Coordinates of C-alpha atoms in Angstrom, one line a residue:
X453 CA -38.1 31.4 99.0
X454 CA -37.4 34.2 101.2
X455 CA -36.4 31.8 104.0
X456 CA -34.0 30.1 101.7
X457 CA -32.5 33.3 100.7
X458 CA -32.2 34.2 104.4
X459 CA -30.4 31.0 105.3
X460 CA -27.8 31.4 102.6
X461 CA -24.5 32.7 104.0
X462 CA -23.7 36.2 103.2
X463 CA -20.3 37.3 102.3
X464 CA -18.7 40.0 104.4
X465 CA -16.2 42.3 103.1
X466 CA -13.2 42.1 105.4
X467 CA -10.8 44.8 104.9
X468 CA -7.2 43.5 104.6
X469 CA -5.0 44.2 107.6
X470 CA -2.5 46.9 106.9
X471 CA 1.1 46.6 108.3
X472 CA 2.3 49.6 110.3
X473 CA 5.9 49.2 109.1
X474 CA 6.8 48.5 105.6
X475 CA 9.5 45.8 105.0
X476 CA 11.4 48.2 102.9
X477 CA 12.2 50.1 106.1
X478 CA 13.7 47.2 107.8
X479 CA 17.1 47.5 106.1
X480 CA 17.5 51.2 106.8
X481 CA 16.4 50.7 110.3
X482 CA 18.9 47.9 110.8
X483 CA 21.6 50.0 109.2
X484 CA 20.8 52.9 111.4
X485 CA 20.9 50.6 114.4
X486 CA 24.2 49.3 113.4
X487 CA 25.6 52.7 112.7
X488 CA 24.4 53.9 116.0
X489 CA 26.0 50.9 117.6
X490 CA 29.2 51.6 115.8
X491 CA 29.1 55.2 116.8
X492 CA 28.4 54.3 120.4
X493 CA 31.2 51.8 120.3
X494 CA 33.5 54.2 118.6
X495 CA 32.6 56.9 121.1
X496 CA 33.1 54.5 124.0
X497 CA 36.5 53.3 122.6
X498 CA 37.8 56.8 121.9
X499 CA 40.5 58.1 124.1
X500 CA 41.4 61.7 124.8
X501 CA 42.1 64.2 122.0
X502 CA 45.4 65.9 122.6
X503 CA 47.1 68.9 121.1
X504 CA 50.8 68.7 120.4
X505 CA 52.8 71.8 119.5
X506 CA 55.7 71.3 117.1
X507 CA 58.3 73.7 115.8
X508 CA 58.0 72.0 112.5
X509 CA 55.8 69.1 111.4
X510 CA 58.0 67.4 108.9
X511 CA 56.2 64.5 107.2
X512 CA 53.0 64.7 109.4
X513 CA 49.7 64.4 107.6
X514 CA 46.2 64.5 108.9
X515 CA 44.6 61.0 108.8
X516 CA 47.8 59.3 107.8
X517 CA 50.3 59.9 110.5
X518 CA 50.1 57.6 113.6
X519 CA 51.1 58.1 117.2
X520 CA 53.2 55.2 118.4
X521 CA 54.5 54.0 121.7
X522 CA 56.9 51.1 121.6
X523 CA 56.1 50.6 117.9
X524 CA 52.4 50.2 118.6
X525 CA 49.8 52.5 117.2
X526 CA 48.0 54.3 120.0
X527 CA 46.4 57.1 118.0
X528 CA 46.5 59.1 114.8
X529 CA 46.7 62.7 113.7
X530 CA 43.2 64.3 113.1
X531 CA 44.2 67.7 112.0
X532 CA 47.1 70.1 111.5
X533 CA 47.1 73.8 111.6
X534 CA 49.3 76.8 112.3
X535 CA 49.3 78.5 115.7
X536 CA 47.7 81.9 116.0
X537 CA 51.1 83.6 115.8
X538 CA 52.1 81.5 112.8
X539 CA 55.3 80.4 114.5
X540 CA 54.4 76.8 115.5
X541 CA 52.4 73.9 114.3
X542 CA 49.5 72.6 116.4
X543 CA 48.7 68.9 115.7
X544 CA 45.5 67.4 117.0
X545 CA 45.8 63.7 117.7
X546 CA 43.1 61.2 118.6
X547 CA 44.5 58.8 121.2
X548 CA 43.0 55.4 121.7
X549 CA 41.2 54.8 124.9
X550 CA 43.6 52.0 126.0
X551 CA 46.4 54.5 125.8
X552 CA 44.6 57.4 127.6
X553 CA 46.7 56.8 130.7
X554 CA 49.9 57.8 128.8
X555 CA 48.6 61.4 128.3
X556 CA 49.9 62.7 131.6
X557 CA 52.1 65.6 132.7
X558 CA 55.7 64.9 131.6
X559 CA 54.8 62.9 128.5
X560 CA 57.1 63.8 125.6
X561 CA 56.4 63.7 121.9
X562 CA 58.7 64.0 118.9
X563 CA 58.7 63.3 115.2
X564 CA 60.4 60.0 114.3
X565 CA 62.2 60.4 111.0
X566 CA 65.6 59.2 109.6
X567 CA 68.4 60.8 111.6
X568 CA 72.2 60.5 111.5
X569 CA 73.7 61.5 114.9
X570 CA 77.0 60.9 116.8
X571 CA 75.3 58.0 118.5
X572 CA 74.3 56.3 115.3
X573 CA 71.6 56.2 112.6
X574 CA 67.9 55.9 113.6
X575 CA 64.5 56.0 112.0
X576 CA 65.5 54.1 108.9
X577 CA 62.2 52.3 108.9
X578 CA 60.3 55.5 108.3
X579 CA 61.7 55.7 104.8
X580 CA 59.1 53.2 103.8
X581 CA 56.3 53.7 106.4
X582 CA 56.5 57.5 106.7
X583 CA 57.2 59.6 109.7
X584 CA 55.3 59.1 112.9
X585 CA 55.0 60.7 116.3
X586 CA 56.9 59.0 119.1
X587 CA 55.8 59.0 122.7
X588 CA 57.6 58.7 126.0
X589 CA 55.1 58.7 128.8
X590 CA 55.7 60.8 131.9
X591 CA 55.7 59.5 135.4
X592 CA 53.1 61.9 136.7
X593 CA 49.4 60.9 137.3
X594 CA 48.2 64.4 136.4
X595 CA 46.2 64.2 133.2
X596 CA 47.2 66.6 130.4
X597 CA 45.9 67.3 126.9
X598 CA 48.3 69.9 125.5
X599 CA 52.0 69.1 125.1
X600 CA 55.0 70.8 123.6
X601 CA 57.0 68.4 121.4
X602 CA 60.7 67.9 121.5
X603 CA 62.8 69.1 118.6
X604 CA 64.9 65.9 118.7
X605 CA 64.2 62.5 120.2
X606 CA 65.3 62.0 123.8
X607 CA 68.9 60.7 123.9
X608 CA 68.3 58.6 127.0
X609 CA 64.9 57.0 127.6
X610 CA 63.4 57.6 131.0
X611 CA 63.4 53.9 131.7
X612 CA 67.2 53.6 131.0
X613 CA 69.1 52.5 134.0
X614 CA 72.2 54.5 134.9
X615 CA 73.4 57.8 136.3
X616 CA 73.7 61.3 135.0
X617 CA 76.7 63.5 135.8
X618 CA 77.9 67.0 134.8
X619 CA 81.2 68.0 133.3
X620 CA 82.7 71.5 133.1
X621 CA 85.2 72.7 130.6
X622 CA 86.3 75.8 128.8
X623 CA 86.4 74.1 125.4
X624 CA 83.7 72.0 123.9
X625 CA 85.9 70.7 121.1
X626 CA 84.1 68.3 118.8
X627 CA 81.7 67.0 121.4
X628 CA 78.0 67.0 120.8
X629 CA 74.8 65.3 121.8
X630 CA 75.2 61.6 121.4
X631 CA 79.1 61.7 121.7
X632 CA 80.1 58.3 123.2
X633 CA 81.5 58.0 126.6
X634 CA 84.4 55.5 127.2
X635 CA 85.6 53.6 130.3
X636 CA 88.7 51.5 129.6
X637 CA 87.8 51.8 125.8
X638 CA 84.2 50.4 126.4
X639 CA 81.3 52.5 125.2
X640 CA 79.4 53.0 128.5
X641 CA 77.3 56.1 127.9
X642 CA 77.0 59.3 125.9
X643 CA 76.6 63.1 126.1
X644 CA 73.0 64.1 126.6
X645 CA 73.3 67.8 126.4
X646 CA 75.5 70.9 126.8
X647 CA 75.3 74.6 127.2
X648 CA 77.4 77.6 128.1
X649 CA 77.2 79.1 131.5
X650 CA 76.0 82.6 132.2
X651 CA 79.6 83.9 132.6
X652 CA 80.3 82.9 129.1
X653 CA 83.6 81.2 130.1
X654 CA 82.5 77.7 131.2
X655 CA 80.7 75.1 129.2
X656 CA 78.6 72.6 131.1
X657 CA 78.1 69.2 129.6
X658 CA 75.5 66.6 130.7
X659 CA 76.5 63.0 130.4
X660 CA 74.7 59.7 131.1
X661 CA 76.6 56.5 132.2
X662 CA 74.6 53.3 131.6
X663 CA 74.2 50.8 134.4
X664 CA 76.2 48.9 135.6
X665 CA 79.1 51.0 134.5
X666 CA 77.9 54.0 136.5
X667 CA 79.3 52.3 139.6
X668 CA 82.8 52.8 138.3
X669 CA 82.4 56.6 138.6
X670 CA 84.1 57.6 141.9
X671 CA 84.5 61.0 143.4
X672 CA 88.1 61.2 142.3
X673 CA 87.4 59.9 138.7
X674 CA 89.1 61.9 136.0
X675 CA 87.4 62.8 132.7
X676 CA 89.2 64.0 129.6
X677 CA 88.7 64.6 125.9
X678 CA 89.3 61.3 124.0
X679 CA 89.0 62.8 120.6
X680 CA 91.7 62.3 118.0
X681 CA 95.0 60.5 118.5
X682 CA 97.5 60.9 121.3
X683 CA 101.0 60.5 120.0
X684 CA 104.0 60.4 122.4
X685 CA 107.7 59.8 121.9
X686 CA 109.7 58.6 124.9
X687 CA 112.4 56.1 125.7
X688 CA 110.0 53.3 125.0
X689 CA 109.5 54.5 121.4
X690 CA 106.6 56.1 119.5
X691 CA 103.2 55.5 121.1
X692 CA 99.9 56.2 119.4
X693 CA 96.8 55.9 121.5
X694 CA 93.1 56.4 120.6
X695 CA 89.9 55.2 122.2
X696 CA 88.3 53.9 119.1
X697 CA 88.1 54.6 115.4
X698 CA 84.7 56.2 116.0
X699 CA 86.1 58.7 118.5
X700 CA 88.9 59.5 116.0
X701 CA 86.3 61.1 113.7
X702 CA 83.4 62.0 116.1
X703 CA 85.2 62.7 119.3
X704 CA 84.5 61.2 122.7
X705 CA 85.0 61.4 126.5
X706 CA 86.9 58.9 128.5
X707 CA 87.1 58.5 132.3
X708 CA 89.1 56.4 134.7
X709 CA 90.1 56.6 138.3
X710 CA 93.7 57.4 139.4
X711 CA 96.1 54.4 139.6
X712 CA 98.1 53.8 142.7
X713 CA 96.0 55.9 145.0
X714 CA 93.3 54.8 147.4
X715 CA 89.9 54.6 145.7
X716 CA 87.4 57.3 146.7
X717 CA 83.7 57.1 147.4
X718 CA 81.2 56.3 144.7
X719 CA 80.1 59.5 143.0
X720 CA 76.6 60.6 143.7
X721 CA 74.2 61.2 140.8
X722 CA 74.5 64.7 139.2
X723 CA 78.0 65.1 140.6
X724 CA 80.1 67.7 138.8
X725 CA 83.6 66.9 137.4
X726 CA 86.2 68.8 135.4
X727 CA 86.7 67.7 131.8
X728 CA 90.4 67.9 131.0
X729 CA 92.0 68.4 127.6
X730 CA 93.8 65.1 127.5
X731 CA 94.7 62.1 129.7
X732 CA 98.1 63.5 130.8
X733 CA 96.5 66.7 132.2
X734 CA 93.7 64.7 133.8
X735 CA 96.1 62.6 135.9
X736 CA 98.4 65.5 136.6
X737 CA 99.2 65.5 140.3
X738 CA 97.3 68.0 142.4
X739 CA 100.0 70.2 144.0
X740 CA 99.4 71.3 147.5
X741 CA 102.6 73.4 147.9
X742 CA 103.8 75.8 145.2
X743 CA 106.8 78.1 145.2
X744 CA 106.9 80.7 142.5
X745 CA 110.1 82.4 141.1
X746 CA 111.2 84.4 138.2
X747 CA 114.0 83.9 135.7
X748 CA 115.2 86.6 133.3
X749 CA 116.9 85.2 130.2
X750 CA 119.0 87.3 127.9
X751 CA 118.0 85.3 124.8
X752 CA 115.0 84.6 122.6
X753 CA 112.1 82.7 124.2
X754 CA 110.8 81.4 120.9
X755 CA 109.6 77.9 121.5
X756 CA 108.9 78.4 125.3
X757 CA 105.2 78.2 126.2
X758 CA 103.2 78.4 129.4
X759 CA 103.1 74.9 130.8
X760 CA 106.5 74.0 129.6
X761 CA 108.3 71.8 132.2
X762 CA 110.9 72.9 134.7
X763 CA 113.4 70.3 135.4
X764 CA 116.2 69.8 138.0
X765 CA 119.0 67.6 136.7
X766 CA 116.5 66.2 134.1
X767 CA 113.7 65.4 136.6
X768 CA 110.5 67.4 136.4
X769 CA 109.9 69.6 139.4
X770 CA 107.6 72.4 138.1
X771 CA 106.3 74.3 135.1
X772 CA 106.3 77.7 133.4
X773 CA 103.4 79.8 134.5
X774 CA 103.9 83.1 132.7
X775 CA 106.0 84.6 129.9
X776 CA 106.3 88.4 129.8
X777 CA 108.6 91.2 129.0
X778 CA 110.1 93.4 131.8
X779 CA 111.1 97.0 131.4
X780 CA 114.2 98.2 133.3
X781 CA 113.9 102.0 133.7
X782 CA 117.6 102.4 134.7
X783 CA 118.9 100.8 131.6
X784 CA 115.9 101.5 129.3
X785 CA 116.1 97.9 128.4
X786 CA 113.4 95.3 127.9
X787 CA 114.2 91.7 128.8
X788 CA 112.2 88.5 128.9
X789 CA 110.7 87.6 132.2
X790 CA 109.6 84.1 132.9
X791 CA 107.6 83.0 135.9
X792 CA 108.0 79.5 137.1
X793 CA 106.3 77.3 139.7
X794 CA 108.3 74.8 141.6
X795 CA 106.6 72.0 143.5
X796 CA 108.6 71.0 146.5
X797 CA 106.7 67.7 146.8
X798 CA 108.0 66.6 143.4
X799 CA 111.5 67.6 144.4
X800 CA 111.5 65.6 147.6
X801 CA 109.7 62.8 145.8
X802 CA 112.8 62.3 143.7
X803 CA 115.1 62.3 146.7
X804 CA 116.4 59.0 148.0
X805 CA 114.8 58.8 151.5
X806 CA 112.6 61.7 150.5
X807 CA 110.3 61.3 153.5
X808 CA 113.2 61.7 155.9
X809 CA 114.6 64.6 153.9
X810 CA 111.2 66.3 153.9
X811 CA 111.2 66.4 157.7
X812 CA 114.4 68.5 157.5
X813 CA 112.9 70.9 155.0
X814 CA 109.8 72.0 156.7
X815 CA 109.9 75.8 157.0
X816 CA 110.3 78.4 154.3
X817 CA 113.6 79.4 155.9
X818 CA 114.9 75.8 155.4
X819 CA 113.8 75.8 151.8
X820 CA 115.4 79.3 151.2
X821 CA 118.7 78.1 152.8
X822 CA 118.6 75.0 150.7
X823 CA 118.0 76.9 147.4
X824 CA 120.6 79.6 148.3
X825 CA 123.2 76.9 149.0
X826 CA 122.4 75.2 145.7
X827 CA 122.8 78.6 143.9
X828 CA 126.1 79.0 145.7
X829 CA 127.3 75.7 144.2
X830 CA 126.4 76.8 140.7
X831 CA 122.7 76.0 140.3
X832 CA 121.5 78.0 137.3
X833 CA 118.4 78.0 135.1
X834 CA 119.0 77.4 131.4
X835 CA 116.8 77.2 128.3
X836 CA 117.1 73.9 126.6
X837 CA 115.5 72.3 123.6
X838 CA 113.1 69.4 124.2
X839 CA 112.4 68.7 120.5
X840 CA 114.7 69.6 117.6
X841 CA 111.9 69.3 115.1
X842 CA 109.3 71.6 116.9
X843 CA 111.9 73.8 118.6
X844 CA 110.1 73.5 122.0
X845 CA 112.0 74.9 124.9
X846 CA 111.9 74.1 128.6
X847 CA 113.6 75.5 131.7
X848 CA 116.3 73.3 133.1
X849 CA 118.2 73.7 136.4
X850 CA 121.7 72.3 136.4
X851 CA 125.1 72.9 138.1
X852 CA 127.7 75.2 136.5
X853 CA 130.6 75.3 139.0
X854 CA 132.4 78.0 137.1
X855 CA 129.4 80.4 137.1
X856 CA 129.9 83.7 138.9
X857 CA 128.6 83.8 142.5
X858 CA 125.2 85.5 143.0
X859 CA 122.9 86.0 145.9
X860 CA 119.1 85.6 145.6
X861 CA 117.1 88.6 146.7
X862 CA 114.5 87.0 148.9
X863 CA 112.8 90.4 149.6
X864 CA 111.1 90.4 146.2
X865 CA 107.6 89.1 145.8
X866 CA 108.9 86.6 143.4
X867 CA 112.6 85.9 144.0
X868 CA 114.7 85.9 140.8
X869 CA 116.9 82.9 140.3
X870 CA 120.2 83.2 138.3
X871 CA 120.4 81.9 134.7
X872 CA 123.0 80.6 132.3
X873 CA 123.0 81.1 128.6
X874 CA 121.0 78.3 127.0
X875 CA 122.2 75.8 124.5
X876 CA 121.0 77.7 121.5
X877 CA 122.4 81.0 122.7
X878 CA 125.6 79.3 123.5
X879 CA 125.8 77.7 120.1
X880 CA 125.0 81.1 118.5
X881 CA 127.8 82.7 120.5
X882 CA 130.3 80.0 119.4
X883 CA 129.2 80.4 115.8
X884 CA 129.6 84.1 116.0
X885 CA 133.1 83.7 117.5
X886 CA 134.0 81.3 114.6
X887 CA 132.7 83.7 112.1
X888 CA 134.6 86.6 113.7
X889 CA 137.8 84.6 113.5
X890 CA 137.1 83.6 109.9
X891 CA 136.6 87.3 109.0
X892 CA 140.0 88.2 110.5
X893 CA 141.8 85.7 108.3
X894 CA 144.0 87.2 105.5
X895 CA 141.9 85.6 102.8
X896 CA 143.3 87.6 99.9
X897 CA 146.9 86.6 100.8
X898 CA 145.9 83.1 101.3
X899 CA 144.2 83.1 98.0
X900 CA 147.2 84.4 96.2
X901 CA 149.5 81.9 97.9
X902 CA 147.0 79.2 97.1
X903 CA 147.0 80.3 93.4
X904 CA 150.8 80.2 93.3
X905 CA 150.9 76.8 94.9
X906 CA 148.4 75.5 92.5
X907 CA 150.4 76.8 89.6
X908 CA 153.6 75.2 90.9
X909 CA 151.8 72.0 91.5
X910 CA 150.5 72.1 87.9
X911 CA 154.0 72.6 86.5
X912 CA 155.4 69.8 88.6
X913 CA 152.6 67.6 87.4
X914 CA 153.4 68.4 83.7
X915 CA 157.1 67.6 84.3
X916 CA 156.2 64.3 85.9
X917 CA 154.0 63.5 83.0
X918 CA 157.0 64.2 80.6
X919 CA 159.3 62.0 82.7
X920 CA 156.9 59.2 82.6
X921 CA 156.7 59.5 78.8
X922 CA 160.5 59.5 78.5
X923 CA 160.9 56.4 80.6
X924 CA 158.2 54.7 78.6
X925 CA 159.8 55.6 75.3
X926 CA 163.6 55.3 75.9
X927 CA 164.5 53.2 78.9
X928 CA 161.7 50.7 78.7
X929 CA 162.9 49.0 75.4
X930 CA 166.4 48.4 76.8
X931 CA 165.0 47.0 79.9
X932 CA 162.7 44.8 77.8
X933 CA 165.7 43.4 75.8
X934 CA 167.6 42.6 79.0
X935 CA 164.6 40.9 80.4
X936 CA 164.3 38.8 77.2
X937 CA 168.0 37.7 77.4
X938 CA 167.6 36.9 81.1
X939 CA 164.6 34.8 80.3
X940 CA 166.5 32.8 77.6
X941 CA 169.4 32.1 80.1
X942 CA 166.9 30.9 82.6
X943 CA 165.3 28.6 80.0
X944 CA 168.7 27.1 79.2
X945 CA 169.6 26.6 82.8
X946 CA 166.2 24.9 83.3
X947 CA 166.9 22.5 80.4
X948 CA 170.4 21.7 81.8
X949 CA 168.9 20.9 85.1
X950 CA 166.3 18.7 83.6
X951 CA 168.9 16.8 81.5
X952 CA 171.1 16.3 84.6
X953 CA 168.2 15.1 86.5
X954 CA 167.5 12.6 83.7
X955 CA 171.1 11.4 83.5
X956 CA 171.8 11.2 87.1
X957 CA 168.7 10.8 89.1
X958 CA 166.4 8.7 87.0
X959 CA 166.5 4.9 87.8
X960 CA 167.1 4.0 84.1
X961 CA 169.8 6.5 83.6
X962 CA 172.9 4.9 81.8
X963 CA 175.3 6.5 84.2
X964 CA 173.6 4.8 87.1
X965 CA 173.9 1.3 85.2
X966 CA 177.6 1.8 84.8
X967 CA 178.1 2.8 88.4
X968 CA 176.2 -0.3 89.5
X969 CA 178.3 -2.6 87.3
X970 CA 181.5 -1.1 88.5
X971 CA 180.4 -1.5 92.1
X972 CA 179.6 -5.2 91.4
X973 CA 183.1 -5.7 90.0
X974 CA 184.7 -4.0 93.0
X975 CA 182.6 -6.2 95.3
X976 CA 183.7 -9.4 93.5
X977 CA 187.4 -8.3 93.6
X978 CA 187.1 -7.6 97.3
X979 CA 185.6 -11.1 97.9
X980 CA 188.5 -12.8 95.9
X981 CA 191.1 -10.8 97.9
X982 CA 189.4 -11.9 101.1
X983 CA 189.5 -15.6 100.0
X984 CA 193.2 -15.2 99.1
X985 CA 194.0 -13.7 102.4
X986 CA 192.3 -16.5 104.3
X987 CA 194.1 -19.2 102.2
X988 CA 197.5 -17.6 102.8
X989 CA 196.8 -17.6 106.5
X990 CA 196.1 -21.3 106.5
X991 CA 198.8 -22.2 104.0
X992 CA 201.7 -19.8 104.2
X993 CA 204.0 -22.4 102.5
X994 CA 202.1 -21.9 99.4
X995 CA 204.0 -18.7 98.9
X996 CA 207.1 -20.9 98.4
X997 CA 205.6 -24.2 97.1
X998 CA 202.7 -22.9 95.3
X999 CA 199.1 -24.0 95.7
X1000 CA 198.7 -27.7 96.0
X1001 CA 195.8 -29.5 94.6
X1002 CA 194.5 -30.7 97.9
X1003 CA 194.7 -27.5 99.8
X1004 CA 191.7 -25.4 100.1

């Protein structure tokens, strides 16, 4: 029994195997692994963190505003805070790793938002998407993490082909950043910046001419303000010129090379040019020889301005350079003093065979002798009106043979040329002379005589009126009766003539019938007498014997 019991299998208590990791931890562990992977991936994909300093961060929000380059998101704004001095805004942006190479020295940032400038309207899309930070990468390879943003977007991108030049003027006018630049009325560039020089008298303007138009900028190219409208009136009529409707309101700059002169060399980048007020001044000839004189007029200079033309027989040869008053201590008088500049090249340019004449007028002595000889022949300066509406005056040299002889004092720094009273002064003198004569007239006597004459004329007129009435009332009836009688006589005569015409001239008139019958009888009697005559010639015996029966 015991053996049987011993052979029976005995159960062994086996303790259940206990797992070291509960299944409930699998999911958290996997989540943690995934999170770590994402974190590692995120860390590995992150680019640099940069700080951008703005003057104002309009529309920029942390976590919402993107950093874009060529309209592609390359990062986003992480945080915004004030600078330590509270004057600026420091924006921290996380840049994607693939754009890390853009964060180098020279890279520019700015806020892209809706803007209306002289060059057009930009940033309209941000009205829906919100403002973002624009980027223009620099060309350096030096890495940089702190940048100072631009207040406005760059006018010309760095990758824009073209050339930059500098203009200098004393008047900015309506020009501004983005003002268009015109070449033969084509928009070929724009103003990129401007500023006043240290002397406070000159304004320097930076312009950019797009390629390929920048190759039309030569070293002798002229630039001028193309704002507004140029209106000129000449023999060809009224001319109105403007570069474009846009330049009429927003201003503009135009440039061209001189016409009729050899073209210069292509202008180097960053060359400096003068910006003229208008096209006429831009192409004004550059004078190499200038002779200066003074003229003292004895009349008002109202309407005469500096720059007014000086003409010789109607052709321009110079301009007015200064208008002043001159005190004469001997006479205690003050008279107008006008300085003029005469350009000999213009004078010889108008001469027929000017080149040959120029060879004969080389030295100053030749020119003095020429001018003195012209003065001897009556050459005088005179103020004349160029425009009756505006009253603008100019100095005109012309011949006045009856003018008194004068000699030019060549020892003075600026020789004074003789003058002749101008057109307005001459008219005023004539008008005063007429008024003076009018004042000397015996007006009272003339008025009395005129009154008497008018009274006599009035009396004569009344007498004439009475005479007419008398004729109409007394003589006219008798004349009318006479005319009626005469009319009756004429009617009677007319009736008699008509009756005579009926009796005599009409084909059926009785008188004509009677006349025709009488003529027939006469004709027949003549025929009988003719037959009798012939019978007697043949038979003369019939006068004694009588007519026989056989004789014919």
